[in-house]
PDB file of C-alpha atoms in Angstrom:
ATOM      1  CA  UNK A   1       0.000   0.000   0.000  1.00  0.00           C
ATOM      2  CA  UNK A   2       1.419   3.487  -0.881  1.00  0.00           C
ATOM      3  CA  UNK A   3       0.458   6.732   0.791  1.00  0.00           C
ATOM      4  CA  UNK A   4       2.053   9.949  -0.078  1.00  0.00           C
ATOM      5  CA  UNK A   5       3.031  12.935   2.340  1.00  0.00           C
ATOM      6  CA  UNK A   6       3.270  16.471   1.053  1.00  0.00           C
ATOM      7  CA  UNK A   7       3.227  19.588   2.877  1.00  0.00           C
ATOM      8  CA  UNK A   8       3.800  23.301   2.465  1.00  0.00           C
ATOM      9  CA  UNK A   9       7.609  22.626   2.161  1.00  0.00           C
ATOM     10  CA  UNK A  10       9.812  19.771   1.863  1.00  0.00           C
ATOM     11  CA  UNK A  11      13.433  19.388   2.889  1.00  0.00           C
ATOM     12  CA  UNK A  12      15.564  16.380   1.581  1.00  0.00           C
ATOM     13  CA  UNK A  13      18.251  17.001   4.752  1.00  0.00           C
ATOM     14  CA  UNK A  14      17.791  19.235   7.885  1.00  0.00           C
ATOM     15  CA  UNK A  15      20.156  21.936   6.041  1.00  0.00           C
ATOM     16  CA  UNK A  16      18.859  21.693   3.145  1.00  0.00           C
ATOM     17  CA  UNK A  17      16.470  25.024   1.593  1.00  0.00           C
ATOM     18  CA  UNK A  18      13.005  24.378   1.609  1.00  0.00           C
ATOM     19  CA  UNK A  19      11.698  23.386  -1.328  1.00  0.00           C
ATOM     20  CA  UNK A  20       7.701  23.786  -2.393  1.00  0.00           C
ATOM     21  CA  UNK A  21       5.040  21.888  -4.666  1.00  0.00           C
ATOM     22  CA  UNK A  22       7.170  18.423  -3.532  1.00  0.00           C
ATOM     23  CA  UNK A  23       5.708  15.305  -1.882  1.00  0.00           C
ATOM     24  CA  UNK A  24       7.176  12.188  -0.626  1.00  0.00           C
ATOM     25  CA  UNK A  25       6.039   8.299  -1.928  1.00  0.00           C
ATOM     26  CA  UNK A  26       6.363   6.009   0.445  1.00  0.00           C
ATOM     27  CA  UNK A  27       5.496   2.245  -0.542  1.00  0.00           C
ATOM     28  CA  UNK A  28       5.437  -0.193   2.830  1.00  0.00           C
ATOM     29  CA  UNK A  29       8.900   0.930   4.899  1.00  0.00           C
ATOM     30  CA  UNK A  30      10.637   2.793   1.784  1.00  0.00           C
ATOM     31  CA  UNK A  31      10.666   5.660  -0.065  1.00  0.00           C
ATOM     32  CA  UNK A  32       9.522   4.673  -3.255  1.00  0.00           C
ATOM     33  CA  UNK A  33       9.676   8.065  -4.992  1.00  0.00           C
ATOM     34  CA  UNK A  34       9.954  12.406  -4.044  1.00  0.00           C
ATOM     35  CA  UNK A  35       8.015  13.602  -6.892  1.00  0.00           C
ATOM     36  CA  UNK A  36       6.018  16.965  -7.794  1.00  0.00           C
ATOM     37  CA  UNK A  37       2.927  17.047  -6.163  1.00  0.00           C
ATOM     38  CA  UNK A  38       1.518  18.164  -9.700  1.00  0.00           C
ATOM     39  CA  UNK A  39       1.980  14.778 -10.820  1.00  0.00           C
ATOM     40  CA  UNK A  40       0.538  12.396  -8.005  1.00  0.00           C
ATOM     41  CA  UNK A  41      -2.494  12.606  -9.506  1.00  0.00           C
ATOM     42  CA  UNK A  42      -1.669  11.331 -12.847  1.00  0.00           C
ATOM     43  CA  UNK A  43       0.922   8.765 -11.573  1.00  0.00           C
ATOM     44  CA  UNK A  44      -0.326   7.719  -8.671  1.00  0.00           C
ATOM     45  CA  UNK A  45      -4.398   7.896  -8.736  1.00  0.00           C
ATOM     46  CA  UNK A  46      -6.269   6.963  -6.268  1.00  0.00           C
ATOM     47  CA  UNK A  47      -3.187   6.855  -3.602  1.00  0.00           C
ATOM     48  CA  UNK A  48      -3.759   7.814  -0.207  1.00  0.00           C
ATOM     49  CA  UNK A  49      -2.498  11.466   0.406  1.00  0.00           C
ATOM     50  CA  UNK A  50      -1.726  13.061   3.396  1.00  0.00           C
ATOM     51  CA  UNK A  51      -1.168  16.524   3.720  1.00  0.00           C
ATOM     52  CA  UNK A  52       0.764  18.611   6.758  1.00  0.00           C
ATOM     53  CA  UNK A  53       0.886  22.118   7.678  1.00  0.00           C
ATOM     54  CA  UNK A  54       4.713  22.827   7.898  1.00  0.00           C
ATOM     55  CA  UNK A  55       8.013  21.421   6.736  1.00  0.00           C
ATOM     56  CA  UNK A  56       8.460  17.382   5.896  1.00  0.00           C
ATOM     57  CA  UNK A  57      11.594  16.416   6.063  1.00  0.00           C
ATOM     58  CA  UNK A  58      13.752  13.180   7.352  1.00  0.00           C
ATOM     59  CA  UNK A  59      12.845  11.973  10.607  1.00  0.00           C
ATOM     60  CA  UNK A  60      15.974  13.119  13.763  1.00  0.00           C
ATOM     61  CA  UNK A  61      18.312  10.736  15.011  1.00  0.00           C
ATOM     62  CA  UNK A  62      18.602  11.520  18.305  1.00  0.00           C
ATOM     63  CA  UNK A  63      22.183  11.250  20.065  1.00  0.00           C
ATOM     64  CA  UNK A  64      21.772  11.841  23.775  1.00  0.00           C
ATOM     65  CA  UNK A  65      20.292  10.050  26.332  1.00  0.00           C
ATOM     66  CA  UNK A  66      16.241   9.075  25.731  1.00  0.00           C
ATOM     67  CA  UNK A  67      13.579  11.656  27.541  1.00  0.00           C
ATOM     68  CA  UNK A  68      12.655  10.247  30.922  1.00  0.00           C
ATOM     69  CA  UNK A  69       9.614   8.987  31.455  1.00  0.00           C
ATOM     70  CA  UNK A  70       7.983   6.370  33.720  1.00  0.00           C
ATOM     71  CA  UNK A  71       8.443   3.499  30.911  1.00  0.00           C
ATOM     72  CA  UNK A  72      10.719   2.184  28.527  1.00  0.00           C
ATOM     73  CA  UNK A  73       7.649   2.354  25.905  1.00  0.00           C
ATOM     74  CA  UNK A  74       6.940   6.268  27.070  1.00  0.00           C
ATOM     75  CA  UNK A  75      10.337   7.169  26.800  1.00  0.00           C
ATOM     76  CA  UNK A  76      10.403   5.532  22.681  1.00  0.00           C
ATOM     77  CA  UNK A  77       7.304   7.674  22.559  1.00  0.00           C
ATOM     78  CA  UNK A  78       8.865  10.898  23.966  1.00  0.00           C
ATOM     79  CA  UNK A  79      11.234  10.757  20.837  1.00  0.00           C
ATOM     80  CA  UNK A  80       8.306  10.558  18.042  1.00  0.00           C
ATOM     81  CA  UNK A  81       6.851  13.710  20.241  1.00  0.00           C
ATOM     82  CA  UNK A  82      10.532  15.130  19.301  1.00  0.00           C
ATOM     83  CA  UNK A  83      10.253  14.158  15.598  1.00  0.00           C
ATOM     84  CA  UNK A  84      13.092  11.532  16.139  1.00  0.00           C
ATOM     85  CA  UNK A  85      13.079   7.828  14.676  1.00  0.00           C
ATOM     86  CA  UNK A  86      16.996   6.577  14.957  1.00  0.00           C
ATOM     87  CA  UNK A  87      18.655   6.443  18.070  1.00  0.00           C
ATOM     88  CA  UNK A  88      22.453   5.757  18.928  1.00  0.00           C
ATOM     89  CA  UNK A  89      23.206   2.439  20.210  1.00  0.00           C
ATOM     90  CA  UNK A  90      25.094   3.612  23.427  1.00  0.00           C
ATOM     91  CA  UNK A  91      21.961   5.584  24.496  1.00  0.00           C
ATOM     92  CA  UNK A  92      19.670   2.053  24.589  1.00  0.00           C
ATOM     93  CA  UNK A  93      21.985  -0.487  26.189  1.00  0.00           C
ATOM     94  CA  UNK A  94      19.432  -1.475  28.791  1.00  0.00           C
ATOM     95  CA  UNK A  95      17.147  -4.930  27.530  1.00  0.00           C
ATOM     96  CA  UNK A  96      14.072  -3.724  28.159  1.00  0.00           C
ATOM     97  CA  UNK A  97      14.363  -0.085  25.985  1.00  0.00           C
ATOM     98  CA  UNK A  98      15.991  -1.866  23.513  1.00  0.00           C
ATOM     99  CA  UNK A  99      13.246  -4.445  23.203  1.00  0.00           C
ATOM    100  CA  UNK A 100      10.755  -1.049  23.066  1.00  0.00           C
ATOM    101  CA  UNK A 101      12.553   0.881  20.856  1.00  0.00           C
ATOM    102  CA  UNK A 102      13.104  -2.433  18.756  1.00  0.00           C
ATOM    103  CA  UNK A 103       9.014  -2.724  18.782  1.00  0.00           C
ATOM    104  CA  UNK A 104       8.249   0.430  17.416  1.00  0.00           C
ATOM    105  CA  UNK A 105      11.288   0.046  14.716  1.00  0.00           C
ATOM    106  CA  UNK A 106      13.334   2.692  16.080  1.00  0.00           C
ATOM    107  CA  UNK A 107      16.766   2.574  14.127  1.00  0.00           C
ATOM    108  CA  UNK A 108      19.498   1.674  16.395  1.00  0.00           C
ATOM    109  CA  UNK A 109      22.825   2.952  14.876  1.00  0.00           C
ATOM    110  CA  UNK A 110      26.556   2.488  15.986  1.00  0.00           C
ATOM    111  CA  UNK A 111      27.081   6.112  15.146  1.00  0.00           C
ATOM    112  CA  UNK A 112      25.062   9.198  14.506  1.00  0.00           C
ATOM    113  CA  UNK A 113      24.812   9.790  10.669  1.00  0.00           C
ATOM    114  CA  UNK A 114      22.819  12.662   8.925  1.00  0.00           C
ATOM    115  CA  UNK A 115      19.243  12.341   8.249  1.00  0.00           C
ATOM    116  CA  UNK A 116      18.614  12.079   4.395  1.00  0.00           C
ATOM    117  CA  UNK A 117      15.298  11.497   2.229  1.00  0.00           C
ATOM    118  CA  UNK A 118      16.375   9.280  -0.410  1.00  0.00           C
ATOM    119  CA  UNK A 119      14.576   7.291  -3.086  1.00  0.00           C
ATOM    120  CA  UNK A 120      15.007   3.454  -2.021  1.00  0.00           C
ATOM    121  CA  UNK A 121      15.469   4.880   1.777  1.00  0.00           C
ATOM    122  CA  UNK A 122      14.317   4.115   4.835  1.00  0.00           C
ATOM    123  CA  UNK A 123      10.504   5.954   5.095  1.00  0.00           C
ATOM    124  CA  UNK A 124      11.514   8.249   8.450  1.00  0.00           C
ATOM    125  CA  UNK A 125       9.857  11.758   8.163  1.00  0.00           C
ATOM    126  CA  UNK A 126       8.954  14.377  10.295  1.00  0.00           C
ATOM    127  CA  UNK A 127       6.995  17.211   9.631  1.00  0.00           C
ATOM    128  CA  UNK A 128       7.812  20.580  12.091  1.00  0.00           C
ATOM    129  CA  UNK A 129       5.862  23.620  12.298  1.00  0.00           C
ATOM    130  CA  UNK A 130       7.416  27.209  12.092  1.00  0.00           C
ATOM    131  CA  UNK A 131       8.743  27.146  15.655  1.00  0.00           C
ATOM    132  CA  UNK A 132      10.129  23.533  15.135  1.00  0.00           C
ATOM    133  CA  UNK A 133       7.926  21.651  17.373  1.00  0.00           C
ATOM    134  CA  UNK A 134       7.093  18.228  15.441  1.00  0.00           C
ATOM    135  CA  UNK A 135       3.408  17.708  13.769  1.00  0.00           C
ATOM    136  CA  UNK A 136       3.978  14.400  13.069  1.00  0.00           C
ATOM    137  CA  UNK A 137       6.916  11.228  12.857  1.00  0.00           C
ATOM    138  CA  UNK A 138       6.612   8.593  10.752  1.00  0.00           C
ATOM    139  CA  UNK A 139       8.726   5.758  11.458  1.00  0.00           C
ATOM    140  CA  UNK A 140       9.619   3.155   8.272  1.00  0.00           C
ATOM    141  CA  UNK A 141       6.147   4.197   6.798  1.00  0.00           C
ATOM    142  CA  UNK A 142       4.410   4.017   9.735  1.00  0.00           C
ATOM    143  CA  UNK A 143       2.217   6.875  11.216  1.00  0.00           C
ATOM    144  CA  UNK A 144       3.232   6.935  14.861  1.00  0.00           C
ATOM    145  CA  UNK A 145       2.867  10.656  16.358  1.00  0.00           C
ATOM    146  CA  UNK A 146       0.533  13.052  15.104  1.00  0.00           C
ATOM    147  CA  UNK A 147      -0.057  16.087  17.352  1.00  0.00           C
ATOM    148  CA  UNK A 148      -3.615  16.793  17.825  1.00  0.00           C
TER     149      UNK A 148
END
């Protein structure tokens, strides 16, 4: 199943510029294609579209020490709040928030690496408002934090 994300802007790395009239394919856990939004309709009809306020982008990796929170589960929750779907494997050496984080298919990495959009890639986006709180974190093409 494909759904596609556009929103106001899109940005392929956190430094890149904003870019407009761009949305994001993503087919099961990949990015299947970043295409105009002017031609979703004629190459992908009947797709399901989503459409945010704000910037999409690539989902955070996060390289600190996870958000406390009463649970290992809230604290992999804490990080979609923070638009955040890769963590660094010294941060989640304890069993029981690995086995979380490894539930909701949080990337663990050995070392922090810059978050990229890329055809064929890993479906991790985050869309931020204007003040850069997060909207929304998918996490390999899964929906898992929308802010209501």
């Amino acid at each position: 199943m494909r759904t596609v994300h556009a929103a106001d802007l899109l940005r392929l790395t956190p430094d890149d510029p904003p870019r407009t009239g761009l949305a994001v394919v993503v087919a099961g856990d990949r990015v299947e294609a970043i295409v105009p939004t002017a031609e979703l309709s004629g190459a992908y009809p009947g797709v399901r579209v989503r459409r945010w306020a704000g910037t999409l982008g690539p989902a955070l990796v996060h390289d600190g020490p996870l958000p406390p929170a009463p649970t290992p589960r809230e604290r992999v929750h804490a990080l979609f709040r923070l638009g955040v779907a890769a963590v660094l494997d010294e941060h989640v050496t304890d069993p029981a928030l690995r086995s979380a984080a490894a539930r909701n298919e949080v990337a663990v990495l050995p070392a922090a690496r810059p978050p990229a959009l890329v055809t064929g890639g890993r479906a991790d986006l985050a869309v931020f408002d204007a003040d850069g709180s997060c909207l929304a974190t998918v996490v390999a093409g899964r929906l898992v934090h929308r802010r209501a």
